[in-house]
Structure formats: C-alpha cells, structure tokens
Amino acid sequence: MDSTLLPDSKTIEILHIDDDSSFADLVATFLERERDSFSVHTETDPEAALERLEMRESAFDCVISDYEMPGLDGLELLARVRETHPDLPFILFTGKGSEEIASEAITAGVTDYLQKAGGTEQYRVLANRVQNAIERYWAERYLNRGLEAIETAQDGIGILSNEGYIEYANAAYADLLGYEREELVGLHWEALYHEDDIDRVYDVLIPDARDGRWHGTTSFVRKDGTELEVEHTLSYTDDDSLICTFTPPTRADGTTTNLSAKEQAMDEAPIGILLTDPHQTDNPIIYANDEFTELTGYEKPEVIGRNCRFLQGRATEDDPIAKLRTAIDDREPATVELRNYRKDGTEFWNRVRIAPLFDDDGDLDLFVGFQDDITDQKLYEERLQSQASRLEAIFEHSPDMIAVHDIDGGIRGVNQRLCEELGYTREELLDRDVWDLDPTADPDRSRAFWESLPPNTPQRFEGKLERKDGSTFPIEIHIIRLDLDGDDRFFAIDRDISEQVGRERELVQQNERLDRFASVVSHDLRNPLQVAGGHLELLREDCHSDHIDEISDALGQMETLIEDLLLFAQAGEETMDIEPVRLPAILRSCWETISTENATLRVETERTLRADHDQLYQLLSNLVQNAIEHGGPDVTITVGDTETGFFIADDGPGLPETDGAEIFNAGYTTAADGTGFGLNIVKEVAERHGWDITATNEQRGGARFEIELE
C-alpha cells in the first residue's frame, strides 16, 4: 500500500507577507501555478498577518515574508511567529540581501532564506523551497506524533485536526476500517460512526480527551457498513491535534498485531532519512527509508551496514565532510550541503542535516540524518553566479565608459575604460561626483532629473567629460535607473562621439555649400536662361531660321538640367518625415502626373512601407519616367514584391552592357537629352532610407530595378 505523510490531495496553506500588494499578488499567482496544491493567502500588514496566524481557523503550513516592511521587518516578524509557532516553516523572501541579514535570519531560526531576483525562475525556486520546507515540517511533525501515539496505543493510529478531519492514518488504522489510506485522509471522523453515536462522541469522548485522556470501547462503522468494536483511546497533543488509537480484535491464538508506528512514519516521510549507530565501527547505517533509496538509486540491502561516505565522489568538497565528522565526534547537530553521487553515477546536491538521539538516561543512542535533494536550487544558484560573472566581465571590459552613481551624484563604480580615458585611477574616480567629470552637469537639475527618471527605462542624451589634464570631449550618455538591494543606482554608459560630432560639423558645412549651390542654380543660372529664352522668342518673330529651334531645344535641356540639379541638392538636405506609405496608392499618384501616352502600369503589390512620402514619390517618379524614356511610348511597367522589398521592371530594350552600379553615377545618361541626375537622385533617396537599390536586365529583356528594404 503506497502512501505519503503529505498526500497530493492536501491543500498547502501558505501565508505570504509583503507590503507591496502588486508584487504579493504576482508571487501568489506564480506559486499557485507551480503547485496545484498551494493556496497562497496574502497580507500587506505584518501585524494583521500575526492576527490571522493566531486565528484558530487559520492553520497555515508555511509563512513567506519580505524583509523591509513598515512596522515590523522580516526578522522582527519571525521572532513574533516563533513565540507561538516554534517549528512552523518561515521563509525570508526579500530584495534586501546581505551576508549579515542572512546570518541574522539563520540565527533567529528562519527555515530558509531567498533573495529576490529578476525573471520568473525565482518563483520556481521559491516553490521548491516551500515544498521542501513543508515536507520536512510535516515529516518531523508526524514523526513526533507517531512517537507520542506509540506511548498511548498498541496499533491503530490516527491523527485528526482540531476540526475533526483525519490528517494521518497508519496502515493498520486503514486496514481495520476497510479503507485505502488516501480515502481516509481528509475524511471527517463522523463518517466512521453510526449517526446515533455521534452526539456521545461530542458530549463525552472529546471533552474527556481534552481533560487529559478518554479510553473505552467504540463501535466503528467500516467502509463496507460492518461494525468494528475496538478498545479505543483519545488524547490531545499540545498543538490541538487529536490522537486516535485503538487495539485491533484479538486473533484466535490470543495475539495481536503490533506494527512500529515510528518506522512506518519514517518510511512514509517525503525526505530521505537515515539512522546510524555511532557505537559500531565506522558509524554504519542501520536504517534507510524509501525516500532515501528513491533519491540515491540504491536498494536498502545495498545501504545497510555502510558508512554514508559511499555517496561521495571526486567533486565532493572536504570542508562540509569535515564539519559533519566534527559534529559526530562532538555529538552535536549540523547542516551541510554536499555534491553526492547516485548509484548510476549522476551527481546531485544534497542538504544533509544530522542530529544525535539520546535515550531516557541522556546517553547517545543513534544519529539521525535528513537528506534533501537541492539540485535544482544549486543549478539555479550556479546559473545566477555565472550570469553575474559574465555581467561583471562585460562591465569591466566594455569598450564603452561605464559609471555607476547614486541619486546624490556620488560615483559608486567605474570600469577600466573610463579610468583610461579620463586619466584617473579607480580610487580617484570613486571619490568624486558626476559634475566633477561632466562640466555640463548642474547638481540641482541633475538630481531633479534622476529623481523623475522612471526605473528600468533607459534615457539618452549628450554631454561632455573632462579629463584629468583639463581637456574635454563630447559623449553620448545612455542612463538607466535600477533598484539594487533597495538602493537607487544609475548606470551611465558613455561613448566618445568626437568623430560623430566632427562628421556632423562637416555635414553642416556641406549643407551650407549645397544651399549656396542651390541659390546659384535657381537664381544666377535660371535668370540668364529666362533672358535668353525671351530674346529667342523675339528673334523668332524677326526672322526664320532652323538654328532657332536648335537653340530652343538647348535652352530647354539646360532648364531640365537645372531642375534635376535642384532636386539633387534638396535630396541631401531635406528632413525626412517617416510614416507608413501604401505603395499602390503612391504609384498611381505618380502615374497620373506623367505623360504616359500608350504606356501601361501594372501594380502587383499591396505593400505598405515606412518612408518619407515626398522623397519616395520622387524616387518612383524618376524610375517610372526613366522606363518611359528608354522603353518607348507603349512600354509596360510592372511593380511587384521581392522577399525583402519590391521591384520596378519594364519590357523595353533593357540597360546597356555596363556595370549596373555605374548608371547611378551623377551625369551618367544614354539619352541625347538626358541630364544624368535622375537615377542618381533615386540612389540618394534610397540610401537616405537605408535601402539598397540594384539595376539588372530581365531574362526576357527590359530593365529591372530592385529596392531591398531590409
């Protein structure tokens, strides 16, 4: 018959105290998701939590508490809980972590200590810690009750809650009543009596048991409806649990069955339990429960008679082994964490707790050892340590300058790159404030800015840094506010942008030259052309000559060249307004403004892309106009999708035999009246958007331009 001391059907009641209600709700959600048996009750006020804990109807299996809370901190709350519940599992789950706090918590009797971390895996670790703590609590609780039951009864043993529900039943208890053990756990005792006998139990048996002990004859109702008359004893423990014991019917030979409740309890415990005999050579194992064999993979005959060191291997550390050996020699309890090995050679982490057991005369009898599998917890801690090491390496060896400061501007940490760039030692920088290094920073405005900065939200701005020799250089600053163990810290990543500033200065100068060039083109060249055109018309009225038309065509070509030069200049200086643009709509808009005669436009795309509307319009207009000029008046132009962009193709004669990139050069043209700037403007617009454009010929003839957006 398989059973456990903490059955799957039992709801585990958890009291969680955290003054942050949002975080408390999040913890409850994740814990109940990790374990179906968990029921998490939340309190944000420690005093209210204590009142709830003392309510008789609120029986909790575990307490989880934050450290920093108004009124009572986590350690003060622990002390109050221990006054009335000395053994109740209490886990400190806090964002404020330090060796000092951990040491105080352990000294104060905390069951476990876990520091809050980022990510959701911390809740899985917390669930494991809670489960392990409760299983140990129930195992020890049931073991103590089992020993008490042995003192008052011979065989059938049941433990009932104050409300009368069966919490534990040994094998004989279940067998004699005809139930499976799992059916009894959670059943109210009234189901085991005739209805006529229930009042007597309430009026006589239970009051007498509360006064000390009730003993008599009881007729139980078995599961199949038959009666079972037994010698029955009832008594209460200090924690208001009702111990129900009864003697089974006498066999025909006059004997009765006398099972070991102590051994039964240990066999069913959800943690590994060993008993060793320190009076024998090498302190051999004399008992191992089922959970130990499940944990290690060894059968009991392979364990009995051996020293516990058979679980050790090459990676088992010496210090915890020495601590256990000293505790055994001094007859004292000890707790260590060991890397041990299963029978199949796989490693597992084991939290070992040993304690001496003394007989009634105070002499050492046995040592008991409790074994908890903490492999998942250790793996998580190792991952955290590995991540911390990687982050530390990234911080120290980053090519960017990094400084950490507090909300008052005091520098708390710097990396090597910042020291090298500024010419200071690390110690010199840690003795300074932010405005000692950034001449553009004002203390009052900086503090106000940091105060308003939302946590975990990076911000970007520009500033300056001053070297030890007094020289300065421009920087781009990326700053983020983080909560580190309850303290505000600001991580500032600084990047030298001297080259970028220089390029921007050159770009400004270039734009100024373009402005001057555009002014010359639009005014100084266009005006003389207009004068020449006007006089040419007057000349046409005065005389007739074939040369007049040739002059007119030349002037028209110069006008077109001026327009293209203006577009070329403006393409490099306009500020782009990026927005979603539907490609079919803007194509049709271009088509309506172009003299197409018999040409055809086929739009085979529904793509929407992010672009500056006006510049994209110019790009498409130039490509469509180019197709018409080179493909003929009846050309068919097709626009469709590629995997990462779109194409514009025509069925004309195609591109000349030349390098595809050459046609985008300024001044390149194969048309007699072309300016050579149309495709160059297309390339400029594409590059400003971060796109790539290529030109090829279709296999069946015709030019094809592909624009890749990614």
Short mmCIF file of C-alpha atoms in Angstrom, two decimals, residues 64-392:
data_model
loop_
_atom_site.label_atom_id
_atom_site.label_comp_id
_atom_site.label_asym_id
_atom_site.label_seq_id
_atom_site.Cartn_x
_atom_site.Cartn_y
_atom_site.Cartn_z
CA ILE A 64 6.81 33.63 3.45
CA SER A 65 7.86 37.14 4.43
CA ASP A 66 9.60 40.15 2.94
CA TYR A 67 12.36 41.84 5.00
CA GLU A 68 11.77 45.58 4.69
CA MET A 69 8.17 46.40 5.75
CA PRO A 70 6.57 49.20 7.77
CA GLY A 71 6.01 48.45 11.44
CA LEU A 72 7.83 45.11 11.65
CA ASP A 73 10.69 43.95 9.49
CA GLY A 74 11.04 40.30 8.47
CA LEU A 75 13.31 39.32 11.37
CA GLU A 76 11.09 41.01 13.96
CA LEU A 77 8.09 39.23 12.44
CA LEU A 78 9.99 35.93 12.60
CA ALA A 79 10.67 36.44 16.33
CA ARG A 80 6.96 37.07 16.97
CA VAL A 81 5.96 33.97 14.98
CA ARG A 82 8.49 31.79 16.80
CA GLU A 83 6.91 32.74 20.17
CA THR A 84 3.79 30.75 19.34
CA HIS A 85 4.85 28.58 16.37
CA PRO A 86 8.43 27.50 17.04
CA ASP A 87 8.52 24.92 14.24
CA LEU A 88 6.33 26.49 11.54
CA PRO A 89 8.33 26.86 8.28
CA PHE A 90 9.29 30.53 7.82
CA ILE A 91 10.99 31.60 4.57
CA LEU A 92 12.52 35.06 4.24
CA PHE A 93 11.98 36.15 0.61
CA THR A 94 13.45 39.61 0.27
CA GLY A 95 15.00 42.06 -2.13
CA LYS A 96 17.39 43.30 0.57
CA GLY A 97 20.12 40.68 0.69
CA SER A 98 23.42 40.60 2.51
CA GLU A 99 25.53 38.12 4.43
CA GLU A 100 24.72 39.99 7.64
CA ILE A 101 20.95 39.70 7.14
CA ALA A 102 21.26 36.05 6.09
CA SER A 103 23.33 35.30 9.20
CA GLU A 104 20.83 37.08 11.47
CA ALA A 105 17.95 35.21 9.83
CA ILE A 106 19.59 31.82 10.30
CA THR A 107 20.46 32.64 13.93
CA ALA A 108 16.86 33.73 14.54
CA GLY A 109 15.60 30.37 13.31
CA VAL A 110 14.48 31.10 9.75
CA THR A 111 13.75 27.92 7.80
CA ASP A 112 15.14 29.25 4.54
CA TYR A 113 16.41 32.48 3.01
CA LEU A 114 15.94 33.51 -0.63
CA GLN A 115 16.85 36.81 -2.25
CA LYS A 116 14.51 38.23 -4.87
CA ALA A 117 15.91 38.25 -8.40
CA GLY A 118 14.87 39.17 -11.94
CA GLY A 119 12.96 36.78 -14.17
CA THR A 120 10.29 34.17 -13.36
CA GLU A 121 12.62 31.30 -12.49
CA GLN A 122 12.92 32.67 -8.95
CA TYR A 123 9.30 31.64 -8.31
CA ARG A 124 10.09 28.04 -9.30
CA VAL A 125 12.99 28.07 -6.83
CA LEU A 126 10.73 29.60 -4.15
CA ALA A 127 8.09 26.91 -4.79
CA ASN A 128 10.73 24.20 -4.38
CA ARG A 129 11.98 25.79 -1.16
CA VAL A 130 8.42 25.97 0.21
CA GLN A 131 7.64 22.38 -0.79
CA ASN A 132 10.85 21.07 0.81
CA ALA A 133 10.33 23.08 4.00
CA ILE A 134 6.73 21.91 4.40
CA GLU A 135 7.61 18.30 3.69
CA ARG A 136 10.33 18.42 6.35
CA TYR A 137 7.93 20.13 8.74
CA TRP A 138 5.23 17.56 8.23
CA ALA A 139 7.70 14.68 8.36
CA GLU A 140 9.08 15.83 11.70
CA ARG A 141 5.62 16.70 12.96
CA TYR A 142 4.22 13.33 12.06
CA LEU A 143 7.27 11.56 13.42
CA ASN A 144 6.83 13.26 16.81
CA ARG A 145 3.14 12.48 16.83
CA GLY A 146 3.85 8.89 15.91
CA LEU A 147 6.19 8.55 18.89
CA GLU A 148 3.51 10.00 21.17
CA ALA A 149 0.90 7.65 19.72
CA ILE A 150 3.16 4.66 20.44
CA GLU A 151 3.12 5.63 24.15
CA THR A 152 -0.70 5.50 24.32
CA ALA A 153 -1.75 2.82 21.84
CA GLN A 154 -0.73 -0.57 20.55
CA ASP A 155 -1.62 -0.42 16.91
CA GLY A 156 -4.23 1.55 15.01
CA ILE A 157 -3.09 5.20 14.93
CA GLY A 158 -4.88 8.22 13.51
CA ILE A 159 -4.21 11.95 13.82
CA LEU A 160 -7.14 14.35 13.49
CA SER A 161 -7.16 18.11 13.16
CA ASN A 162 -8.88 20.30 15.70
CA GLU A 163 -11.85 20.41 13.33
CA GLY A 164 -12.12 16.64 13.31
CA TYR A 165 -10.64 15.82 9.88
CA ILE A 166 -8.24 12.91 9.59
CA GLU A 167 -4.74 14.21 8.76
CA TYR A 168 -2.88 10.94 9.16
CA ALA A 169 -3.75 7.26 9.41
CA ASN A 170 -1.34 4.38 9.67
CA ALA A 171 -1.70 1.21 7.66
CA ALA A 172 -3.46 -0.78 10.42
CA TYR A 173 -5.93 2.06 11.02
CA ALA A 174 -6.92 1.98 7.36
CA ASP A 175 -6.93 -1.82 7.06
CA LEU A 176 -9.13 -2.37 10.10
CA LEU A 177 -11.66 0.17 8.84
CA GLY A 178 -11.56 -1.22 5.29
CA TYR A 179 -10.31 1.96 3.59
CA GLU A 180 -7.34 2.86 1.48
CA ARG A 181 -5.20 5.37 3.36
CA GLU A 182 -5.78 8.09 0.75
CA GLU A 183 -9.54 7.73 1.28
CA LEU A 184 -9.22 8.39 5.00
CA VAL A 185 -7.02 11.49 4.80
CA GLY A 186 -9.37 14.48 4.73
CA LEU A 187 -12.37 12.42 5.92
CA HIS A 188 -14.27 13.66 8.98
CA TRP A 189 -14.47 11.23 11.90
CA GLU A 190 -18.30 11.41 11.84
CA ALA A 191 -18.22 9.20 8.72
CA LEU A 192 -16.80 6.35 10.89
CA TYR A 193 -19.70 6.29 13.38
CA HIS A 194 -23.37 5.43 13.43
CA GLU A 195 -25.46 8.58 13.48
CA ASP A 196 -26.81 7.66 16.92
CA ASP A 197 -23.29 7.58 18.40
CA ILE A 198 -22.10 10.97 17.09
CA ASP A 199 -23.65 13.01 19.93
CA ARG A 200 -21.92 10.79 22.52
CA VAL A 201 -18.57 11.49 20.87
CA TYR A 202 -19.17 15.24 21.03
CA ASP A 203 -20.62 15.22 24.55
CA VAL A 204 -18.41 12.67 26.28
CA LEU A 205 -15.39 11.41 24.32
CA ILE A 206 -13.98 14.70 23.08
CA PRO A 207 -14.44 16.65 26.36
CA ASP A 208 -12.83 13.81 28.31
CA ALA A 209 -9.95 13.72 25.82
CA ARG A 210 -9.41 17.44 26.27
CA ASP A 211 -9.33 16.96 30.00
CA GLY A 212 -6.47 14.52 29.54
CA ARG A 213 -7.47 11.18 28.03
CA TRP A 214 -10.51 9.12 27.11
CA HIS A 215 -10.40 5.33 26.94
CA GLY A 216 -13.21 2.93 26.28
CA THR A 217 -14.99 0.72 23.80
CA THR A 218 -16.12 2.14 20.47
CA SER A 219 -18.07 0.64 17.60
CA PHE A 220 -16.71 1.98 14.33
CA VAL A 221 -18.53 1.64 11.01
CA ARG A 222 -16.23 0.13 8.39
CA LYS A 223 -16.37 1.22 4.74
CA ASP A 224 -18.45 -1.86 3.82
CA GLY A 225 -21.01 -1.00 6.54
CA THR A 226 -19.99 -3.66 9.01
CA GLU A 227 -19.20 -2.82 12.62
CA LEU A 228 -15.80 -2.97 14.26
CA GLU A 229 -15.69 -2.93 18.07
CA VAL A 230 -12.32 -1.92 19.48
CA GLU A 231 -10.62 -0.73 22.63
CA HIS A 232 -10.33 2.98 21.84
CA THR A 233 -8.15 5.77 23.25
CA LEU A 234 -8.36 9.52 22.52
CA SER A 235 -5.94 12.24 23.63
CA TYR A 236 -4.87 15.72 22.51
CA THR A 237 -1.37 17.00 21.76
CA ASP A 238 -0.08 20.47 22.59
CA ASP A 239 -0.92 21.70 19.06
CA ASP A 240 -4.57 20.61 19.42
CA SER A 241 -4.20 17.53 17.23
CA LEU A 242 -6.40 14.62 18.32
CA ILE A 243 -4.58 11.29 18.67
CA CYS A 244 -6.94 8.40 18.00
CA THR A 245 -5.64 4.91 18.77
CA PHE A 246 -7.39 1.58 19.02
CA THR A 247 -6.44 -2.04 19.61
CA PRO A 248 -7.42 -4.48 16.84
CA PRO A 249 -9.55 -7.51 17.63
CA THR A 250 -7.76 -10.39 19.31
CA ARG A 251 -6.87 -13.24 16.98
CA ALA A 252 -7.91 -16.83 17.62
CA ASP A 253 -4.43 -17.56 19.05
CA GLY A 254 -4.80 -14.72 21.53
CA THR A 255 -2.15 -12.47 19.86
CA THR A 256 -2.48 -9.05 18.33
CA THR A 257 -0.59 -7.24 15.58
CA ASN A 258 1.88 -4.60 16.85
CA LEU A 259 3.31 -2.53 13.98
CA SER A 260 6.06 0.05 14.55
CA ALA A 261 4.38 3.41 14.10
CA LYS A 262 7.77 5.13 14.31
CA GLU A 263 9.23 3.12 11.48
CA GLN A 264 6.01 3.48 9.46
CA ALA A 265 6.15 7.26 9.85
CA MET A 266 9.77 7.43 8.74
CA ASP A 267 9.17 5.11 5.79
CA GLU A 268 6.44 7.41 4.54
CA ALA A 269 8.33 10.67 5.09
CA PRO A 270 8.82 12.76 1.90
CA ILE A 271 12.53 13.33 2.67
CA GLY A 272 15.41 10.88 2.93
CA ILE A 273 16.00 9.60 6.49
CA LEU A 274 18.93 7.55 7.79
CA LEU A 275 19.71 6.15 11.22
CA THR A 276 23.33 5.36 12.05
CA ASP A 277 24.84 3.56 15.06
CA PRO A 278 27.80 5.50 16.48
CA HIS A 279 28.57 2.60 18.85
CA GLN A 280 29.57 0.36 15.95
CA THR A 281 32.80 0.65 13.97
CA ASP A 282 32.61 3.38 11.28
CA ASN A 283 29.13 4.53 12.40
CA PRO A 284 27.21 2.29 9.90
CA ILE A 285 23.71 2.88 8.55
CA ILE A 286 21.15 0.71 10.34
CA TYR A 287 18.00 2.15 8.73
CA ALA A 288 17.16 3.93 5.46
CA ASN A 289 13.68 4.97 4.43
CA ASP A 290 12.09 4.65 0.99
CA GLU A 291 12.71 8.27 0.03
CA PHE A 292 16.45 7.81 0.58
CA THR A 293 16.56 4.84 -1.78
CA GLU A 294 14.49 6.83 -4.30
CA LEU A 295 16.91 9.76 -4.01
CA THR A 296 20.12 7.74 -4.37
CA GLY A 297 19.07 4.80 -6.56
CA TYR A 298 20.42 2.25 -4.04
CA GLU A 299 18.27 -0.54 -2.61
CA LYS A 300 18.11 -0.87 1.18
CA PRO A 301 20.30 -4.03 1.32
CA GLU A 302 22.98 -2.06 -0.56
CA VAL A 303 22.85 0.70 2.06
CA ILE A 304 22.53 -1.05 5.44
CA GLY A 305 25.87 -1.57 7.17
CA ARG A 306 27.79 1.05 5.16
CA ASN A 307 29.07 4.46 6.15
CA CYS A 308 27.37 7.40 4.41
CA ARG A 309 30.59 8.29 2.60
CA PHE A 310 29.77 5.79 -0.16
CA LEU A 311 27.70 8.57 -1.75
CA GLN A 312 30.75 10.83 -2.08
CA GLY A 313 32.85 11.22 -5.24
CA ARG A 314 35.56 13.25 -6.91
CA ALA A 315 33.64 16.56 -6.73
CA THR A 316 32.56 16.22 -3.10
CA GLU A 317 34.25 19.00 -1.14
CA ASP A 318 36.28 18.31 2.00
CA ASP A 319 35.04 21.17 4.22
CA PRO A 320 31.42 20.01 4.69
CA ILE A 321 32.63 16.44 5.26
CA ALA A 322 34.95 17.71 7.98
CA LYS A 323 32.08 19.66 9.54
CA LEU A 324 29.91 16.52 9.70
CA ARG A 325 32.76 14.47 11.18
CA THR A 326 33.36 17.09 13.88
CA ALA A 327 29.63 17.24 14.74
CA ILE A 328 29.50 13.45 15.11
CA ASP A 329 32.59 13.46 17.33
CA ASP A 330 31.14 16.25 19.46
CA ARG A 331 27.64 14.69 19.47
CA GLU A 332 26.12 17.88 18.06
CA PRO A 333 23.69 18.63 15.20
CA ALA A 334 24.99 20.02 11.90
CA THR A 335 23.73 21.01 8.46
CA VAL A 336 25.81 20.96 5.28
CA GLU A 337 25.33 20.91 1.52
CA LEU A 338 27.15 18.18 -0.39
CA ARG A 339 27.67 17.24 -4.01
CA ASN A 340 26.98 13.48 -3.92
CA TYR A 341 26.57 10.71 -6.50
CA ARG A 342 23.71 8.33 -7.20
CA LYS A 343 24.20 4.67 -7.93
CA ASP A 344 24.15 5.37 -11.70
CA GLY A 345 26.98 7.92 -11.29
CA THR A 346 24.90 11.07 -11.78
CA GLU A 347 25.60 14.00 -9.49
CA PHE A 348 23.05 15.54 -7.15
CA TRP A 349 23.22 18.21 -4.48
CA ASN A 350 22.18 17.05 -1.05
CA ARG A 351 21.34 19.15 2.02
CA VAL A 352 22.28 16.88 4.94
CA ARG A 353 21.06 17.56 8.47
CA ILE A 354 22.27 15.28 11.25
CA ALA A 355 21.37 15.23 14.92
CA PRO A 356 22.17 12.94 17.87
CA LEU A 357 19.35 10.98 19.52
CA PHE A 358 19.67 10.32 23.25
CA ASP A 359 17.90 7.73 25.38
CA ASP A 360 15.94 8.42 28.57
CA ASP A 361 19.16 8.39 30.59
CA GLY A 362 20.77 11.03 28.41
CA ASP A 363 23.17 8.62 26.74
CA LEU A 364 23.83 8.79 22.98
CA ASP A 365 21.70 6.20 21.22
CA LEU A 366 21.71 6.91 17.46
CA PHE A 367 22.34 9.61 14.89
CA VAL A 368 19.51 10.59 12.56
CA GLY A 369 20.19 12.18 9.17
CA PHE A 370 17.74 14.00 6.91
CA GLN A 371 18.55 14.21 3.19
CA ASP A 372 17.03 16.86 0.89
CA ASP A 373 17.59 16.95 -2.88
CA ILE A 374 18.52 20.60 -3.61
CA THR A 375 19.94 20.01 -7.10
CA ASP A 376 17.51 22.41 -8.82
CA GLN A 377 18.29 25.12 -6.28
CA LYS A 378 22.04 24.68 -6.73
CA LEU A 379 21.81 24.71 -10.52
CA TYR A 380 19.83 27.95 -10.32
CA GLU A 381 22.39 29.48 -7.98
CA GLU A 382 25.21 28.40 -10.29
CA ARG A 383 23.45 29.98 -13.27
CA LEU A 384 23.00 33.19 -11.31
CA GLN A 385 26.68 33.16 -10.37
CA SER A 386 27.68 32.52 -13.97
CA GLN A 387 25.46 35.36 -15.18
CA ALA A 388 26.88 37.65 -12.51
CA SER A 389 30.42 36.78 -13.62
CA ARG A 390 29.59 37.45 -17.25
CA LEU A 391 27.94 40.75 -16.39
CA GLU A 392 30.95 41.75 -14.31
#
